Tab-separated table of C-alpha atoms and ligand atoms in Angstrom:
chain	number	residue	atom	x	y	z
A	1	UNK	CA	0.000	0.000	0.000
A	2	UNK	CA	1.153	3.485	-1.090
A	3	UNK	CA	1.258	6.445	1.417
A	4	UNK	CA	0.443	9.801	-0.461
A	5	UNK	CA	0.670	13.251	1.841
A	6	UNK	CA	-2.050	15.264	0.823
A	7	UNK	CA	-0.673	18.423	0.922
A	8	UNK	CA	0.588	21.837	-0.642
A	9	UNK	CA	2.637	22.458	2.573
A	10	UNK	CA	6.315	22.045	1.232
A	11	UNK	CA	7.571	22.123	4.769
A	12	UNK	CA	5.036	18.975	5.725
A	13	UNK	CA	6.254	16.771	2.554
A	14	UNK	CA	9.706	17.856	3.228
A	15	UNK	CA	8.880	16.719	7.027
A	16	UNK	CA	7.155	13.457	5.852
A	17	UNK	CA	9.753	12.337	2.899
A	18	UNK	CA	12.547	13.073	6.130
A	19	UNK	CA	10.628	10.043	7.884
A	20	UNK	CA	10.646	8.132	4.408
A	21	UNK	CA	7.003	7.945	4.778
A	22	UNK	CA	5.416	9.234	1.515
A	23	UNK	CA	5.839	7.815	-1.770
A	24	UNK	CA	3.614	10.635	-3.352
A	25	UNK	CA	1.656	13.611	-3.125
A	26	UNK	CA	-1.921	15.059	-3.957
A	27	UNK	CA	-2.900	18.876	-3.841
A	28	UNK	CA	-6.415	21.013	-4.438
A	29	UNK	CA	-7.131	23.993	-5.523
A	30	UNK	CA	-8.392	24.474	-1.146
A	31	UNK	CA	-4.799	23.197	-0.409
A	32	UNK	CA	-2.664	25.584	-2.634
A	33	UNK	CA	-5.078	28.682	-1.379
A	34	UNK	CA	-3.755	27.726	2.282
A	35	UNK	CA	-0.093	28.617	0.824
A	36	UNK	CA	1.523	31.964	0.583
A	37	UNK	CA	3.776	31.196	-2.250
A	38	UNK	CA	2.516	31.571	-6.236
A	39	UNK	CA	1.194	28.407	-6.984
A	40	UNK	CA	3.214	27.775	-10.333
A	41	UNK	CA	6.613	27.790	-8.192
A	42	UNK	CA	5.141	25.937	-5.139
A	43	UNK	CA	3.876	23.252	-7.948
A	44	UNK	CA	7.193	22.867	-9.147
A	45	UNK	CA	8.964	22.735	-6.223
A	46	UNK	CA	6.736	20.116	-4.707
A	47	UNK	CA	7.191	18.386	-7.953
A	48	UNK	CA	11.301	18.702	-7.998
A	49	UNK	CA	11.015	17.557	-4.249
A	50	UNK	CA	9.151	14.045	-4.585
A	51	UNK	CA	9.901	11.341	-6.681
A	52	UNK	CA	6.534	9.793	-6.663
A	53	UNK	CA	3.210	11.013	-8.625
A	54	UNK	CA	2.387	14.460	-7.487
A	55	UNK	CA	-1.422	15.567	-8.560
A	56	UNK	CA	-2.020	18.893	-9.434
A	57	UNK	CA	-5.408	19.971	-9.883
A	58	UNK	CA	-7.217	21.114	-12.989
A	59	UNK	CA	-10.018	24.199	-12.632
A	60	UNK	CA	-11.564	24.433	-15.830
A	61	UNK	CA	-14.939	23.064	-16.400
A	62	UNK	CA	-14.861	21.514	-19.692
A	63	UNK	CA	-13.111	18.595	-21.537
A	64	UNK	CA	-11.095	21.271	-23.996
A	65	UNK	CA	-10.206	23.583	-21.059
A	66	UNK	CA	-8.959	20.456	-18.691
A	67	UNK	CA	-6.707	19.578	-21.554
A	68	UNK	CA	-5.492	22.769	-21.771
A	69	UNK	CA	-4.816	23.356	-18.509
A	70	UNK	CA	-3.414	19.492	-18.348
A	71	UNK	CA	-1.050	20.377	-20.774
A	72	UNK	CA	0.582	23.267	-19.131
A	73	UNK	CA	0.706	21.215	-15.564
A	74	UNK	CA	2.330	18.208	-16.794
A	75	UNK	CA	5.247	20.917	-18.324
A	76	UNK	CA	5.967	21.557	-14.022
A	77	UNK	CA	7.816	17.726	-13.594
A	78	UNK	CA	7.856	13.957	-15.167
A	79	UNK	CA	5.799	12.900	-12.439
A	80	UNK	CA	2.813	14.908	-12.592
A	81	UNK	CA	-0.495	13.335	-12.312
A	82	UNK	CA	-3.664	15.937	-13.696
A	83	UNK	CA	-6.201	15.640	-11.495
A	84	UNK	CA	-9.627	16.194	-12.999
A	85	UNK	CA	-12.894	16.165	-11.728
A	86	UNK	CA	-15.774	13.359	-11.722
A	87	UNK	CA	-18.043	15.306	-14.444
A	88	UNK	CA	-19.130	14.489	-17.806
A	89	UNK	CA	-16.838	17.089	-19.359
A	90	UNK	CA	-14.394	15.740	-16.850
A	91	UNK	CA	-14.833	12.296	-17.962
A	92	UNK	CA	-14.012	12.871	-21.805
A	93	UNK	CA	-10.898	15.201	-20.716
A	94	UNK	CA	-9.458	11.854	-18.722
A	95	UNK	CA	-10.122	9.562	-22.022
A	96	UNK	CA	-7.759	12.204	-24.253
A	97	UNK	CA	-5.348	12.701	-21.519
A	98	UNK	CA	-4.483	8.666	-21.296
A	99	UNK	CA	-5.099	8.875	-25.490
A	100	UNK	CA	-1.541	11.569	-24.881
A	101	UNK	CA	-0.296	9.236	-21.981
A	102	UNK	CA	-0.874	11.700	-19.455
A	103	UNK	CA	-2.009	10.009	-15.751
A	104	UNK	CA	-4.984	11.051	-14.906
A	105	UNK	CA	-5.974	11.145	-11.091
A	106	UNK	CA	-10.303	11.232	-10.734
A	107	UNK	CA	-11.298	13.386	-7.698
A	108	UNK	CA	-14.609	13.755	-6.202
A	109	UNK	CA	-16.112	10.712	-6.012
A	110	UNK	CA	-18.743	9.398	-4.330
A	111	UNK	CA	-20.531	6.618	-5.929
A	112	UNK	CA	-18.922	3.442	-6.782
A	113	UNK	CA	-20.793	4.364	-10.112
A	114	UNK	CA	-18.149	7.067	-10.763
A	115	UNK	CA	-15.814	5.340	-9.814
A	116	UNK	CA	-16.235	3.126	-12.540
A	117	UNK	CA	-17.287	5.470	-15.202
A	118	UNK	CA	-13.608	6.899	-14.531
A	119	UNK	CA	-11.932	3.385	-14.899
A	120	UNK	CA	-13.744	2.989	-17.815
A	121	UNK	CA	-12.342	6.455	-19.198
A	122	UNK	CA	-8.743	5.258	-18.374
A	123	UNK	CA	-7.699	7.181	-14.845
A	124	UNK	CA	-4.971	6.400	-13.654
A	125	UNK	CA	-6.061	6.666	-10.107
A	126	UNK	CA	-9.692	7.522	-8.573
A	127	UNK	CA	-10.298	9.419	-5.113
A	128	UNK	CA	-13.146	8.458	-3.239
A	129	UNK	CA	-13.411	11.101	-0.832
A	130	UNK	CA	-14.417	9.351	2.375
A	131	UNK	CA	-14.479	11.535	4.880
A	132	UNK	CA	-16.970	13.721	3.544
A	133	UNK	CA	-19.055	10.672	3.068
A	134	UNK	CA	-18.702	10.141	6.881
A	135	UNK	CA	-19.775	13.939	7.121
A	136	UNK	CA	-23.113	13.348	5.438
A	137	UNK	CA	-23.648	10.289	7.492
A	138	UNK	CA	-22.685	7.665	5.065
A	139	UNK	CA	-20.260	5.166	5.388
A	140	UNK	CA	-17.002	6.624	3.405
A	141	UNK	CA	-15.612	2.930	3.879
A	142	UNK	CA	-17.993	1.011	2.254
A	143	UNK	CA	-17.826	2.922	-0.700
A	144	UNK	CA	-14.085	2.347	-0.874
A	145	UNK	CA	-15.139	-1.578	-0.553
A	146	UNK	CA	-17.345	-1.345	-3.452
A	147	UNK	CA	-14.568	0.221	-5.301
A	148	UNK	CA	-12.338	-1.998	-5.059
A	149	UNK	CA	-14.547	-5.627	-5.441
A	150	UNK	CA	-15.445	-3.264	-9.101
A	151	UNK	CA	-12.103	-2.600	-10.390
A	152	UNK	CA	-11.199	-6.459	-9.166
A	153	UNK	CA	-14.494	-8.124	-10.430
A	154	UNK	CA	-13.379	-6.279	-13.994
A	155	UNK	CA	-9.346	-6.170	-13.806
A	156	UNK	CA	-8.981	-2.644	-13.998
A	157	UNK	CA	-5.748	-1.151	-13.743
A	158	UNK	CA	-7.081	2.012	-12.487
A	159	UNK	CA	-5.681	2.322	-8.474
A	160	UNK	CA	-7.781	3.167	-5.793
A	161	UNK	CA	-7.045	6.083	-3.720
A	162	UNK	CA	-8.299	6.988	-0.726
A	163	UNK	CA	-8.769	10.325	0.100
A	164	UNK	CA	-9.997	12.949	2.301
A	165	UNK	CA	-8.775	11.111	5.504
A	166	UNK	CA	-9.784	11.953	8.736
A	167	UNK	CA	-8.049	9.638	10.968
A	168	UNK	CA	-5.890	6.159	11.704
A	169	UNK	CA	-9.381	3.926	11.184
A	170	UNK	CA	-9.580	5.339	8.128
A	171	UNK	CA	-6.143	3.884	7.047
A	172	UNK	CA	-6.532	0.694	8.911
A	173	UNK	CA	-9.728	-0.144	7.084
A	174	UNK	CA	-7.971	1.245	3.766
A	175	UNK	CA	-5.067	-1.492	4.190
A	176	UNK	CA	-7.629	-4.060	4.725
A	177	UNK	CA	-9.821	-3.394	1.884
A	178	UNK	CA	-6.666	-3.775	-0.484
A	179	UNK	CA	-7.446	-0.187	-1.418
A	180	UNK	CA	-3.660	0.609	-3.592
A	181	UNK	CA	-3.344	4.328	-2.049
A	182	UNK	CA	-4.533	6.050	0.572
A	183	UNK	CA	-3.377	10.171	0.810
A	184	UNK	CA	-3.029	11.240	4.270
A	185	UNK	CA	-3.300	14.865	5.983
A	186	UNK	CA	0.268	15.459	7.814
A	187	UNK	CA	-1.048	14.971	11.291
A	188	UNK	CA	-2.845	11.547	10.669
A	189	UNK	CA	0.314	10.783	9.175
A	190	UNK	CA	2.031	11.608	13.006
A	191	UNK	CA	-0.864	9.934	14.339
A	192	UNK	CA	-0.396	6.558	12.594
A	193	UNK	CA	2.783	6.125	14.723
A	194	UNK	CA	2.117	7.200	17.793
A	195	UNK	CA	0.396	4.589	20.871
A	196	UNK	CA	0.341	5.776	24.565
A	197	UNK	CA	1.831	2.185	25.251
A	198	UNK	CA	4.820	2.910	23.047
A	199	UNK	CA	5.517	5.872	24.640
A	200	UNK	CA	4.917	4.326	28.269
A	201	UNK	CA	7.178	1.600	27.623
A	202	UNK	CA	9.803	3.927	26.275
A	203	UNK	CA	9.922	6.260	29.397
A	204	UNK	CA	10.322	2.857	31.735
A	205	UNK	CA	13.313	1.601	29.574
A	206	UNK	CA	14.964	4.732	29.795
A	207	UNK	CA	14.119	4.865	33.713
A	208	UNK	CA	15.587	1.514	34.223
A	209	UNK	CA	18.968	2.361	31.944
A	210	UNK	CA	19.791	5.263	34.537
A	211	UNK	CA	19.728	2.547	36.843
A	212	UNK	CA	21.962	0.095	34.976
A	213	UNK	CA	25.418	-0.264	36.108
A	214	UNK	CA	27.700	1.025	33.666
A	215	UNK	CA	25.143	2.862	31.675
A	216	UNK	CA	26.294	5.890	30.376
A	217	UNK	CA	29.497	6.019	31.363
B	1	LIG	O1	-7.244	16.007	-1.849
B	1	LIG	C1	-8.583	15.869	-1.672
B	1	LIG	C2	-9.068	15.478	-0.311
B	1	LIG	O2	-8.222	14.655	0.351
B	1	LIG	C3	-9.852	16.493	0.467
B	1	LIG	O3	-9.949	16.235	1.830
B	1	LIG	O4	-10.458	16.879	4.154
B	1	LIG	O5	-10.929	18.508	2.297
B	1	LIG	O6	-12.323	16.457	2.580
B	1	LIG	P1	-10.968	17.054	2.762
């Protein structure tokens, strides 16, 4: 399973790729507006910074303007995947974007239906957003499930991945629905490693070792 940060913090994928936790990155249009810097040079910085797929969102609302738009993102690093949303229009932009060999990345999902309509288009990768599924009192999970029994039942190569992750379950059930991605906010990423146990057990070790004769000298 791959770890993407989702992210258009370069200090948090710098933190995360430090940990060699994240083998990619996805942004939004809501993540770059968090950022101070111009968006072109923070796109190709975060691009020059990862190795792995970094998806850079498209804003244009039809299948000529996505392409457009496609085009010029792609020209920011080798591994940039266009991320284009689950519309009609959106839907006919991801079929001549794999035509050119471009990855495509599907965002906004929320039916298993789209999901499929995408894989059918040729995305690379589609983002059921669970979280907000969980907002509306849904169950984000289960539509990640269906996902993934699709693109199996039909051999898709299009990759599920998860996104708009709220916390560690999220994850957990992620990893054992097979999903192939999930991209995780920086501090569920802190929070996947962290147990009160751990850290109790770590203090008494380090207790004892004061305590050890010899130790530290
Ligand atoms: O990158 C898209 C996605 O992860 C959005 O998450 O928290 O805004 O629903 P959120």
């Amino acid at each position: 399973m791959r770890f993407f940060i989702d992210t258009a913090n370069l200090e948090e994928i710098r933190r995360a790729k430090a940990y060699g936790l994240i083998d990619g990155v996805t942004t939004n249009p809501s993540l770059f507006a968090r950022e101070k810097e111009d968006w072109r040079t923070l796109a190709q910085k975060i691009c020059a910074e990862v190795e792995g797929p970094v998806s850079l969102e498209v804003v244009g609302l039809t299948a000529a303007e996505m392409v457009r738009e496609a085009r010029e993102l792609v020209q920011f690093g080798p591994n940039v995947v266009v991320k284009i949303p689950m519309t009609m229009e959106g839907l006919a932009a991801v079929r001549e974007l794999t035509g050119m060999g471009i990855d495509t990345n599907v965002t906004l999902v929320f039916s298993p239906l789209q999901a499929l309509l995408a894989a059918k288009a040729g995305a690379s990768y589609v983002s059921p957003f669970v979280g907000r599924v969980d907002d509306v009192g849904a169950e984000g999970m289960a539509l990640v499930e269906q996902i993934v029994t699709i693109f199996t039942n039909y051999g898709f190569s299009t990759q599920t991945l998860v996104a708009s992750v709220r916390s560690p379950m999220h994850i957990l059930q992620s990893a054992l629905l097979g999903a192939d991605v999930a991209t995780i906010p920086f501090n569920v990423l802190e929070k996947l490693a962290s147990h009160p146990l751990t850290d109790k057990g770590l203090d008494a070790f380090l207790a004892d070792w004061k305590k050890t004769p010899g130790a530290g000298a």
